[in-house]
Coordinates of N, CA, C and O in Angstrom, one line a residue:
X1 N -41.7 30.3 49.8 CA -40.5 31.3 49.6 C -40.4 32.3 50.8 O -41.3 32.8 51.0
X2 N -39.2 32.4 51.2 CA -38.9 33.6 52.1 C -38.6 34.8 50.9 O -37.9 34.8 50.0
X3 N -39.0 36.0 51.5 CA -38.7 37.0 50.8 C -37.3 37.5 50.6 O -36.3 37.3 51.3
X4 N -36.8 37.4 49.1 CA -35.4 37.7 48.9 C -34.5 36.6 49.0 O -33.4 36.6 48.9
X5 N -35.1 35.3 49.1 CA -34.5 34.1 49.3 C -35.0 33.2 48.2 O -36.1 33.2 47.7
X6 N -34.1 32.2 47.7 CA -34.3 31.2 46.8 C -34.5 29.9 47.5 O -34.8 29.0 46.7
X7 N -34.8 29.9 48.8 CA -35.0 28.5 49.5 C -36.6 28.2 49.5 O -37.2 29.2 49.6
X8 N -36.7 27.1 49.0 CA -38.3 26.8 49.0 C -38.5 25.9 50.1 O -37.9 25.2 50.7
X9 N -39.8 26.2 50.8 CA -40.3 25.5 52.0 C -41.4 24.6 51.6 O -42.2 25.1 50.7
X10 N -41.5 23.7 52.1 CA -42.7 22.6 51.8 C -43.6 22.9 53.0 O -43.1 22.8 54.2
X11 N -44.7 23.1 52.6 CA -45.7 23.4 53.9 C -45.9 21.9 54.5 O -45.7 20.8 54.0
X12 N -46.1 22.2 55.6 CA -46.1 21.0 56.6 C -47.0 19.9 56.5 O -46.9 18.9 56.5
X13 N -48.5 20.3 55.9 CA -49.3 19.4 55.5 C -48.7 18.6 54.2 O -49.0 17.3 54.2
X14 N -47.9 19.1 53.3 CA -47.4 18.3 52.1 C -46.2 17.5 52.8 O -46.3 16.5 52.3
X15 N -45.5 18.0 53.7 CA -44.2 17.2 54.1 C -44.9 16.1 54.9 O -44.1 15.1 54.6
X16 N -45.9 16.1 55.5 CA -46.4 14.7 56.2 C -47.0 13.8 55.3 O -46.5 12.6 55.2
X17 N -47.7 14.3 54.2 CA -48.2 13.5 53.1 C -46.8 12.8 52.4 O -46.9 11.6 52.0
X18 N -45.8 13.6 52.1 CA -44.7 13.0 51.4 C -44.0 12.0 52.3 O -43.7 10.8 51.9
X19 N -43.7 12.2 53.6 CA -43.2 11.3 54.4 C -44.0 10.1 54.6 O -43.6 8.7 54.6
X20 N -45.4 10.2 54.5 CA -46.2 9.1 54.8 C -46.1 8.1 53.7 O -45.9 6.9 53.4
X21 N -46.0 8.6 52.3 CA -46.0 8.0 51.1 C -44.5 7.4 50.9 O -44.4 6.0 50.6
X22 N -43.5 8.0 51.3 CA -42.3 7.3 51.4 C -42.2 6.1 52.5 O -41.4 5.3 52.1
X23 N -43.0 6.2 53.7 CA -42.8 5.2 54.5 C -43.4 4.1 53.9 O -43.1 2.9 54.3
X24 N -44.6 4.3 53.3 CA -45.1 3.2 52.8 C -44.3 2.5 51.5 O -44.2 1.3 51.4
X25 N -43.8 3.3 50.7 CA -42.7 2.7 49.5 C -41.5 2.1 50.3 O -41.4 0.9 49.7
X26 N -41.1 2.5 51.3 CA -40.0 2.0 52.2 C -40.3 0.4 52.6 O -39.6 -0.3 52.8
X27 N -41.6 0.4 53.0 CA -42.0 -0.9 53.8 C -42.9 -1.9 52.7 O -43.3 -2.8 53.2
X28 N -42.8 -1.4 51.6 CA -43.7 -2.2 50.7 C -42.8 -3.1 49.9 O -42.0 -3.0 49.1
X29 N -42.7 -4.4 50.7 CA -41.6 -5.5 50.3 C -41.9 -5.9 48.8 O -41.0 -6.0 48.1
X30 N -43.1 -6.0 48.5 CA -43.6 -6.7 47.3 C -43.1 -5.7 46.0 O -42.5 -6.1 45.2
X31 N -43.4 -4.3 46.4 CA -43.1 -3.3 45.3 C -41.5 -3.3 45.3 O -40.9 -3.1 44.2
X32 N -40.8 -3.2 46.3 CA -39.3 -3.3 46.5 C -38.8 -4.4 45.6 O -37.6 -4.3 44.9
X33 N -39.4 -5.5 45.9 CA -38.8 -6.7 45.2 C -39.2 -6.8 43.6 O -38.2 -7.0 42.8
X34 N -40.2 -6.0 43.2 CA -40.3 -5.9 41.7 C -39.4 -4.9 41.3 O -38.8 -5.1 39.9
X35 N -39.2 -3.8 41.9 CA -38.3 -2.8 41.5 C -36.8 -3.4 41.6 O -35.9 -3.2 40.7
X36 N -36.6 -4.2 42.4 CA -35.0 -4.6 42.6 C -35.0 -5.7 41.4 O -33.7 -5.9 40.8
X37 N -35.7 -6.5 41.0 CA -36.0 -7.4 39.9 C -35.6 -6.7 38.6 O -34.9 -7.2 37.7
X38 N -36.3 -5.7 38.4 CA -36.2 -4.8 37.3 C -34.7 -4.3 36.9 O -34.2 -4.2 36.0
X39 N -34.2 -3.7 38.2 CA -32.8 -3.3 38.1 C -31.9 -4.4 37.8 O -30.9 -4.2 36.9
X40 N -32.0 -5.6 38.2 CA -31.1 -6.9 38.1 C -31.2 -7.0 36.6 O -30.3 -7.5 35.7
X41 N -32.5 -7.0 35.9 CA -32.8 -7.4 34.6 C -32.0 -6.5 33.6 O -31.3 -6.8 32.7
X42 N -32.1 -5.1 33.9 CA -31.5 -4.2 33.2 C -29.9 -4.2 33.3 O -29.1 -4.1 32.2
X43 N -29.4 -4.5 34.5 CA -28.0 -4.6 34.8 C -27.4 -5.8 34.1 O -26.5 -5.9 33.3
X44 N -28.1 -7.1 34.0 CA -27.9 -8.2 33.3 C -27.9 -7.8 31.7 O -27.0 -8.4 30.9
X45 N -28.7 -7.1 31.3 CA -29.0 -7.1 29.7 C -27.8 -6.1 29.2 O -27.1 -6.4 28.0
X46 N -27.1 -5.3 30.1 CA -26.0 -4.5 29.9 C -24.7 -5.3 29.4 O -23.7 -5.1 28.9
X47 N -24.7 -6.6 29.9 CA -23.6 -7.6 30.0 C -23.7 -8.8 28.9 O -23.1 -9.5 28.9
X48 N -25.2 -8.5 28.2 CA -25.2 -9.6 27.2 C -25.6 -8.9 25.9 O -25.9 -7.7 25.8
X49 N -25.2 -9.7 24.7 CA -25.8 -9.3 23.6 C -26.4 -10.5 22.9 O -26.2 -11.7 23.4
X50 N -27.1 -10.3 21.7 CA -27.8 -11.2 20.7 C -27.1 -11.2 19.8 O -27.1 -10.2 19.0
X51 N -26.9 -12.4 19.0 CA -26.4 -12.7 17.7 C -27.3 -13.3 16.7 O -27.9 -14.5 17.3
X52 N -27.4 -13.1 15.5 CA -28.0 -13.9 14.6 C -27.0 -14.8 14.0 O -26.1 -14.5 13.4
X53 N -27.6 -16.2 13.7 CA -26.6 -17.2 13.3 C -27.5 -17.9 12.3 O -28.5 -18.4 12.5
X54 N -26.8 -18.3 10.9 CA -27.8 -19.0 10.0 C -26.6 -19.8 9.3 O -25.4 -19.8 9.2
X55 N -27.3 -20.6 8.5 CA -26.7 -21.7 7.5 C -26.1 -21.0 6.2 O -26.6 -20.2 5.9
X56 N -25.1 -21.6 5.6 CA -24.6 -21.0 4.5 C -25.5 -21.0 3.3 O -25.4 -20.5 2.2
X57 N -26.3 -22.0 3.2 CA -27.2 -22.0 2.1 C -28.1 -20.8 1.9 O -28.8 -20.7 0.9
X58 N -28.1 -19.8 2.9 CA -28.9 -18.7 2.7 C -28.0 -17.3 2.0 O -28.5 -16.2 1.9
X59 N -26.8 -17.7 1.6 CA -26.1 -16.7 1.1 C -25.5 -17.1 -0.6 O -25.1 -18.3 -0.9
X60 N -25.8 -16.3 -1.6 CA -25.1 -16.4 -2.8 C -23.6 -16.0 -2.9 O -23.5 -14.8 -3.0
X61 N -23.0 -17.0 -2.5 CA -21.2 -16.8 -2.6 C -20.7 -16.2 -3.9 O -19.7 -15.4 -3.8
X62 N -21.2 -16.5 -5.0 CA -20.8 -16.0 -6.2 C -21.1 -14.6 -6.3 O -20.1 -13.8 -6.7
X63 N -22.2 -14.0 -5.9 CA -22.4 -12.6 -5.8 C -22.2 -11.9 -4.5 O -22.2 -10.8 -4.7
X64 N -21.9 -12.7 -3.5 CA -21.8 -12.2 -2.3 C -22.9 -11.3 -1.6 O -22.8 -10.2 -1.0
X65 N -24.1 -11.9 -1.9 CA -25.4 -11.2 -1.4 C -26.2 -12.4 -0.6 O -25.9 -13.5 -0.9
X66 N -27.1 -12.1 0.0 CA -28.2 -13.0 0.6 C -28.9 -13.2 -0.4 O -29.5 -12.5 -1.5
X67 N -29.4 -14.6 -0.3 CA -30.5 -14.8 -1.3 C -31.8 -14.1 -1.1 O -32.2 -13.9 0.0
X68 N -32.5 -13.9 -2.3 CA -33.7 -13.1 -2.2 C -34.9 -13.2 -1.0 O -35.4 -12.4 -0.5
X69 N -35.0 -14.7 -0.8 CA -36.2 -15.0 0.3 C -35.4 -15.0 1.7 O -36.5 -15.2 2.6
X70 N -34.3 -14.7 1.9 CA -33.8 -14.9 3.1 C -33.9 -13.7 4.0 O -33.8 -12.5 3.7
X71 N -34.3 -13.8 5.2 CA -34.3 -12.6 6.2 C -33.6 -12.9 7.6 O -33.9 -13.9 8.3
X72 N -32.5 -12.1 7.7 CA -31.8 -12.5 8.9 C -32.4 -12.4 10.1 O -32.1 -13.3 11.0
X73 N -33.5 -11.6 10.3 CA -34.2 -11.6 11.7 C -35.1 -13.1 11.8 O -35.5 -13.4 12.9
X74 N -35.1 -13.9 10.8 CA -35.8 -15.2 11.1 C -34.8 -16.2 11.1 O -35.2 -17.4 11.5
X75 N -33.6 -15.9 11.3 CA -32.5 -17.0 11.6 C -32.6 -17.3 13.1 O -33.3 -16.4 14.0
X76 N -31.7 -18.0 13.4 CA -31.5 -18.4 14.9 C -30.8 -17.4 15.8 O -29.8 -16.5 15.4
X77 N -31.3 -17.1 16.9 CA -30.8 -16.0 17.7 C -30.1 -16.6 19.0 O -30.5 -17.5 19.7
X78 N -28.9 -16.1 19.4 CA -28.1 -16.7 20.3 C -28.2 -15.5 21.5 O -27.3 -14.5 20.9
X79 N -28.1 -15.8 22.5 CA -27.7 -14.7 23.6 C -26.3 -15.1 24.3 O -26.3 -16.3 24.6
X80 N -25.4 -14.2 24.3 CA -24.0 -14.5 24.9 C -23.5 -13.4 25.8 O -24.0 -12.3 25.5
X81 N -23.0 -13.6 26.9 CA -22.2 -12.7 27.8 C -21.1 -12.1 27.1 O -20.4 -12.6 26.3
X82 N -20.9 -10.6 27.2 CA -19.7 -9.9 26.7 C -18.5 -10.5 27.4 O -17.4 -10.3 26.6
X83 N -18.4 -11.0 28.5 CA -17.2 -11.6 29.2 C -17.0 -12.9 29.0 O -16.1 -13.9 29.2
X84 N -17.8 -13.6 28.1 CA -17.7 -15.1 27.5 C -16.7 -15.3 26.4 O -16.3 -14.4 25.8
X85 N -16.1 -16.4 26.3 CA -14.9 -16.6 25.7 C -15.6 -17.1 24.2 O -16.8 -17.4 24.1
X86 N -14.7 -16.7 23.2 CA -15.2 -17.0 22.0 C -15.5 -18.6 21.8 O -16.3 -19.0 21.0
X87 N -14.8 -19.4 22.5 CA -14.8 -20.9 22.7 C -16.2 -21.1 23.1 O -16.9 -22.1 22.6
X88 N -16.8 -20.4 24.1 CA -18.1 -20.7 24.6 C -19.1 -20.2 23.5 O -20.2 -21.0 23.5
X89 N -18.9 -19.0 22.9 CA -19.8 -18.8 21.6 C -19.9 -20.1 20.6 O -20.8 -20.3 20.2
X90 N -18.8 -20.5 20.2 CA -18.4 -21.5 19.2 C -19.3 -22.8 19.8 O -20.1 -23.4 18.9
X91 N -19.3 -23.0 20.9 CA -20.0 -24.2 21.8 C -21.4 -24.0 21.7 O -22.3 -24.8 21.2
X92 N -22.1 -22.8 22.1 CA -23.4 -22.6 21.9 C -23.9 -22.6 20.4 O -24.9 -23.2 20.1
X93 N -23.0 -22.1 19.6 CA -23.3 -22.4 17.9 C -23.5 -23.7 17.4 O -24.4 -24.1 16.8
X94 N -22.5 -24.6 18.0 CA -22.4 -26.0 17.5 C -23.7 -26.7 18.3 O -24.3 -27.7 17.6
X95 N -24.2 -26.3 19.5 CA -25.4 -26.7 20.0 C -26.6 -26.6 19.2 O -27.5 -27.3 19.1
X96 N -26.7 -25.3 18.8 CA -27.9 -24.7 17.9 C -28.0 -25.4 16.6 O -29.1 -25.5 16.3
X97 N -26.9 -25.7 16.1 CA -26.8 -26.3 14.7 C -26.4 -27.9 14.8 O -25.6 -28.3 14.1
X98 N -27.1 -28.7 15.7 CA -26.6 -30.0 16.1 C -26.7 -30.8 14.7 O -26.0 -31.8 14.6
X99 N -27.8 -30.5 14.0 CA -27.9 -31.3 12.6 C -26.7 -31.2 11.7 O -26.6 -32.1 10.9
X100 N -25.8 -30.1 11.9 CA -25.0 -30.0 10.9 C -23.6 -31.2 11.4 O -22.7 -31.0 10.7
X101 N -23.6 -31.6 12.7 CA -22.5 -32.2 13.3 C -21.1 -31.4 13.2 O -20.2 -31.8 12.7
X102 N -21.1 -30.2 13.6 CA -20.0 -29.4 13.6 C -19.1 -29.8 14.5 O -19.2 -30.2 15.4
X103 N -17.8 -29.6 14.0 CA -16.6 -30.2 14.8 C -16.0 -28.9 15.1 O -15.5 -28.0 14.1
X104 N -15.5 -28.7 16.5 CA -15.0 -27.6 16.9 C -13.9 -27.0 16.1 O -13.6 -25.8 15.8
X105 N -13.1 -27.8 15.8 CA -11.8 -27.6 15.1 C -11.8 -27.2 13.7 O -11.0 -26.5 13.2
X106 N -13.1 -27.8 13.0 CA -13.0 -27.6 11.7 C -13.9 -26.5 11.3 O -13.6 -25.9 10.0
X107 N -14.9 -25.9 12.1 CA -15.8 -25.1 11.6 C -15.3 -23.8 11.6 O -14.3 -23.3 12.1
X108 N -16.2 -22.8 10.7 CA -15.7 -21.4 10.6 C -17.0 -20.8 10.8 O -18.0 -21.1 10.1
X109 N -17.0 -19.6 11.6 CA -18.1 -18.7 11.8 C -17.6 -17.5 11.2 O -16.5 -16.9 11.7
X110 N -18.4 -17.0 10.1 CA -18.1 -15.6 9.5 C -19.1 -14.9 9.9 O -20.3 -14.8 9.7
X111 N -18.4 -13.4 10.5 CA -19.4 -12.2 10.8 C -19.6 -11.6 9.5 O -19.0 -11.3 8.7
X112 N -21.2 -11.6 9.0 CA -21.3 -10.8 7.8 C -22.0 -9.6 8.0 O -22.7 -9.4 8.9
X113 N -21.6 -8.6 7.3 CA -22.4 -7.2 7.4 C -22.8 -7.0 5.9 O -22.2 -7.0 5.0
X114 N -24.1 -6.6 5.9 CA -24.8 -6.3 4.6 C -24.6 -4.7 4.5 O -25.2 -3.9 5.3
X115 N -24.0 -4.4 3.6 CA -23.7 -3.0 3.0 C -24.8 -2.3 2.3 O -25.8 -3.1 1.8
X116 N -24.8 -1.1 2.4 CA -25.8 -0.3 1.5 C -25.8 -0.7 0.1 O -27.1 -0.7 -0.5
X117 N -25.1 -1.4 -0.5 CA -25.2 -1.9 -1.9 C -25.7 -3.3 -2.0 O -25.6 -3.8 -3.1
X118 N -26.1 -4.1 -0.9 CA -26.6 -5.3 -0.8 C -25.5 -6.5 -0.5 O -25.9 -7.4 -0.6
X119 N -24.3 -5.9 -1.0 CA -23.1 -7.0 -0.8 C -22.7 -7.3 0.5 O -23.1 -6.6 1.4
X120 N -22.4 -8.5 0.7 CA -21.9 -8.9 2.1 C -20.5 -8.8 2.2 O -19.6 -9.1 1.5
X121 N -20.3 -8.2 3.3 CA -18.7 -8.0 4.0 C -18.5 -9.0 4.8 O -19.2 -9.1 5.7
X122 N -17.6 -9.9 4.6 CA -17.3 -11.1 5.7 C -16.3 -10.6 6.3 O -15.0 -10.3 6.3
X123 N -16.7 -9.9 7.5 CA -15.8 -8.8 8.5 C -14.7 -9.7 9.3 O -13.7 -9.3 9.0
X124 N -15.0 -10.8 9.7 CA -14.1 -11.5 10.4 C -14.5 -13.2 10.5 O -15.7 -13.4 10.4
X125 N -13.5 -13.9 10.9 CA -13.7 -15.4 11.2 C -13.6 -15.7 12.5 O -12.5 -15.4 13.2
X126 N -14.4 -16.5 13.0 CA -14.3 -17.0 14.6 C -14.0 -18.3 14.2 O -14.7 -19.1 13.6
X127 N -13.0 -18.9 15.0 CA -12.8 -20.5 14.8 C -12.0 -20.8 16.1 O -11.8 -20.0 16.9
X128 N -11.5 -22.0 16.2 CA -10.8 -22.4 17.3 C -9.7 -21.6 17.8 O -9.1 -21.7 18.9
X129 N -8.8 -21.2 16.8 CA -7.7 -20.5 16.9 C -7.9 -19.2 17.8 O -6.7 -18.8 18.6
X130 N -9.0 -18.5 18.1 CA -9.4 -17.5 18.7 C -10.2 -17.7 20.1 O -11.0 -17.0 20.3
X131 N -10.3 -18.8 20.4 CA -11.3 -19.4 21.5 C -11.1 -18.9 22.9 O -12.1 -18.9 23.7
X132 N -9.8 -18.4 23.0 CA -9.6 -17.7 24.5 C -9.9 -16.4 24.7 O -9.9 -15.7 25.7
X133 N -10.2 -15.7 23.5 CA -10.4 -14.3 23.7 C -12.0 -13.9 24.0 O -12.7 -15.0 23.8
X134 N -12.3 -13.0 24.5 CA -13.7 -12.7 24.9 C -14.4 -12.1 23.7 O -13.9 -11.5 23.0
X135 N -15.9 -12.2 23.9 CA -16.6 -11.5 22.9 C -16.2 -10.0 22.8 O -16.2 -9.4 21.8
X136 N -16.2 -9.6 24.0 CA -16.0 -7.9 24.1 C -14.6 -7.7 23.6 O -14.4 -6.5 22.7
X137 N -13.4 -8.3 23.6 CA -12.1 -8.2 23.2 C -12.2 -8.2 21.6 O -11.6 -7.5 21.0
X138 N -12.9 -9.1 21.1 CA -13.0 -9.4 19.7 C -13.9 -8.1 19.0 O -13.6 -7.9 17.8
X139 N -14.7 -7.5 19.8 CA -15.6 -6.7 19.2 C -17.0 -7.2 18.6 O -17.4 -6.2 17.6
X140 N -17.4 -8.1 19.0 CA -18.7 -8.5 18.6 C -19.7 -7.6 19.0 O -19.8 -7.5 20.3
X141 N -20.6 -7.2 18.3 CA -21.7 -6.1 18.6 C -22.9 -6.9 18.8 O -23.3 -8.1 18.1
X142 N -24.0 -6.2 19.3 CA -25.3 -6.6 19.6 C -25.9 -6.6 18.1 O -26.0 -5.7 17.5
X143 N -26.6 -7.8 17.8 CA -27.2 -8.1 16.6 C -26.4 -8.2 15.5 O -26.8 -8.0 14.2
X144 N -25.1 -8.7 15.8 CA -24.0 -9.2 14.6 C -24.7 -10.3 14.0 O -25.4 -11.1 14.5
X145 N -24.3 -10.7 12.7 CA -25.1 -11.7 12.0 C -23.7 -12.6 11.7 O -22.7 -12.2 11.2
X146 N -23.9 -13.9 11.6 CA -22.7 -14.9 11.6 C -23.4 -16.1 10.6 O -24.4 -16.8 10.9
X147 N -22.5 -16.6 9.6 CA -22.8 -17.8 9.1 C -22.0 -18.7 9.3 O -20.8 -18.6 9.7
X148 N -22.6 -20.0 9.5 CA -22.0 -21.1 10.2 C -21.7 -22.0 8.8 O -22.4 -22.6 8.2
X149 N -20.2 -22.3 8.7 CA -19.6 -23.0 7.8 C -19.1 -24.1 8.7 O -18.1 -24.1 9.3
X150 N -19.6 -25.6 8.3 CA -19.2 -26.7 8.9 C -17.6 -27.0 8.8 O -17.2 -27.5 9.8
X151 N -17.2 -26.7 7.6 CA -15.7 -26.9 7.3 C -15.1 -25.8 6.6 O -15.9 -25.5 5.4
X152 N -13.8 -25.6 6.5 CA -13.1 -24.9 5.7 C -12.9 -25.5 4.3 O -12.4 -24.9 3.5
X153 N -13.0 -26.7 4.3 CA -13.1 -27.5 3.0 C -14.3 -27.1 2.1 O -14.3 -27.6 0.9
X154 N -15.4 -26.9 2.7 CA -16.8 -26.5 1.8 C -16.3 -25.4 0.7 O -15.7 -24.5 0.8
X155 N -17.0 -25.8 -0.3 CA -16.9 -24.9 -1.6 C -17.2 -23.6 -1.4 O -16.5 -22.6 -1.9
X156 N -18.1 -23.2 -0.4 CA -18.6 -21.9 -0.2 C -17.3 -21.3 0.5 O -17.2 -19.7 0.4
X157 N -16.9 -21.8 1.4 CA -15.6 -21.2 2.3 C -14.5 -20.8 1.3 O -13.9 -19.8 1.2
X158 N -14.4 -21.9 0.4 CA -13.0 -21.7 -0.6 C -13.4 -20.6 -1.6 O -12.4 -20.0 -1.8
X159 N -14.5 -20.4 -1.9 CA -15.0 -19.3 -2.6 C -14.6 -17.7 -2.2 O -14.3 -16.9 -2.8
X160 N -14.6 -17.8 -0.7 CA -14.4 -16.2 -0.2 C -13.2 -16.4 0.8 O -13.1 -15.5 1.4
X161 N -12.5 -17.5 1.1 CA -11.8 -17.7 2.2 C -10.7 -16.6 2.1 O -10.1 -16.2 3.1
X162 N -10.3 -16.1 0.9 CA -9.2 -15.2 0.9 C -9.7 -13.8 0.9 O -9.1 -12.5 0.7
X163 N -11.0 -13.4 1.1 CA -11.8 -12.3 1.0 C -12.3 -11.9 2.3 O -13.4 -11.2 2.5
X164 N -11.8 -12.4 3.5 CA -12.6 -12.4 4.8 C -11.4 -11.4 5.6 O -10.3 -11.6 5.7
X165 N -12.1 -10.4 6.0 CA -11.5 -9.2 6.9 C -11.8 -7.8 6.8 O -12.5 -7.8 5.8
X166 N -11.4 -7.1 7.6 CA -11.8 -5.7 7.6 C -11.3 -4.9 6.3 O -12.2 -3.9 5.9
X167 N -10.5 -5.5 5.7 CA -9.8 -4.8 4.4 C -10.5 -5.2 3.2 O -10.3 -4.7 2.1
X168 N -11.4 -6.0 3.3 CA -12.1 -6.6 2.1 C -13.4 -6.4 2.0 O -14.4 -7.1 2.3
X169 N -13.7 -5.0 1.7 CA -14.9 -4.5 1.7 C -15.5 -4.7 0.1 O -14.9 -4.1 -0.9
X170 N -16.7 -5.4 -0.3 CA -17.0 -5.6 -1.6 C -17.6 -4.2 -2.3 O -18.4 -3.6 -1.6
X171 N -17.3 -4.1 -3.5 CA -17.8 -3.0 -4.1 C -18.3 -3.3 -5.4 O -18.0 -4.5 -5.8
X172 N -19.1 -2.7 -6.0 CA -19.7 -3.1 -7.4 C -19.4 -1.9 -8.3 O -19.8 -0.6 -8.0
X173 N -18.9 -2.0 -9.5 CA -18.6 -1.1 -10.4 C -19.3 -1.3 -11.8 O -19.0 -2.5 -12.2
X174 N -20.0 -0.6 -12.1 CA -20.9 -0.6 -13.3 C -20.2 0.5 -14.3 O -20.3 1.6 -14.1
X175 N -19.9 0.2 -15.5 CA -19.4 1.1 -16.5 C -20.4 1.2 -17.7 O -21.0 0.3 -18.1
X176 N -20.8 2.6 -17.9 CA -21.7 2.7 -19.0 C -21.1 3.4 -20.2 O -20.4 4.4 -20.1
X177 N -21.2 2.8 -21.3 CA -20.6 3.4 -22.6 C -21.6 3.4 -23.6 O -22.1 2.1 -24.2
X178 N -22.3 4.3 -24.0 CA -23.0 4.4 -25.4 C -24.5 3.8 -25.0 O -25.0 2.9 -25.8
X179 N -24.9 3.7 -23.6 CA -26.1 3.2 -23.3 C -25.8 1.6 -22.8 O -26.9 1.2 -22.3
X180 N -24.6 1.2 -23.1 CA -24.7 -0.4 -22.6 C -24.0 -0.3 -21.2 O -22.9 0.3 -21.0
X181 N -24.3 -1.0 -20.3 CA -23.7 -1.2 -19.1 C -23.0 -2.5 -18.9 O -23.6 -3.5 -19.2
X182 N -21.8 -2.2 -18.3 CA -21.0 -3.5 -18.1 C -20.5 -3.6 -16.4 O -20.2 -2.6 -16.0
X183 N -20.8 -4.7 -15.9 CA -20.3 -4.8 -14.5 C -19.1 -5.3 -14.5 O -18.6 -6.3 -15.1
X184 N -18.2 -4.7 -13.7 CA -16.8 -5.0 -13.8 C -16.5 -5.7 -12.5 O -15.4 -6.3 -12.5
X185 N -17.1 -5.7 -11.4 CA -16.6 -6.4 -10.2 C -17.9 -6.9 -9.7 O -19.2 -6.4 -9.8

């Protein structure tokens, strides 16, 4: 440092060392290729999300909860781009569940959210009617959960069909009277 100045000087022997190392880094094509590949991976990851998809037999539709032995993280995982159309996501899901013989026009994909009280909120339905919207436009988030219902005529869909949407958040009310507990919802 100069006296009375805030400017820092690098000694010449260190400046030579720094310049030599920078020259090596600039000329190290293999190292630069690795770094560039890492940058591409991170850039690509920002444009993708992963969602979990599972079959309806993992849900107790009467009580709107997951069955006790079910773990969402053990279900099928699908990677999709944020700019992909919902139709593309539905196609990926139908390929993943080929054994269900899903028909694009008939199937219903329900986004489920497990609440703190363990009840499932059926947040939204994805189907052929919104196939042209993008994943980002619909608001699907990373690690969202979806149940695949092959047809809207299925009994499980009929049980909850009118309770799908942001406004239908399941709650549970228990009333206690003189030591007796009654479940109301």
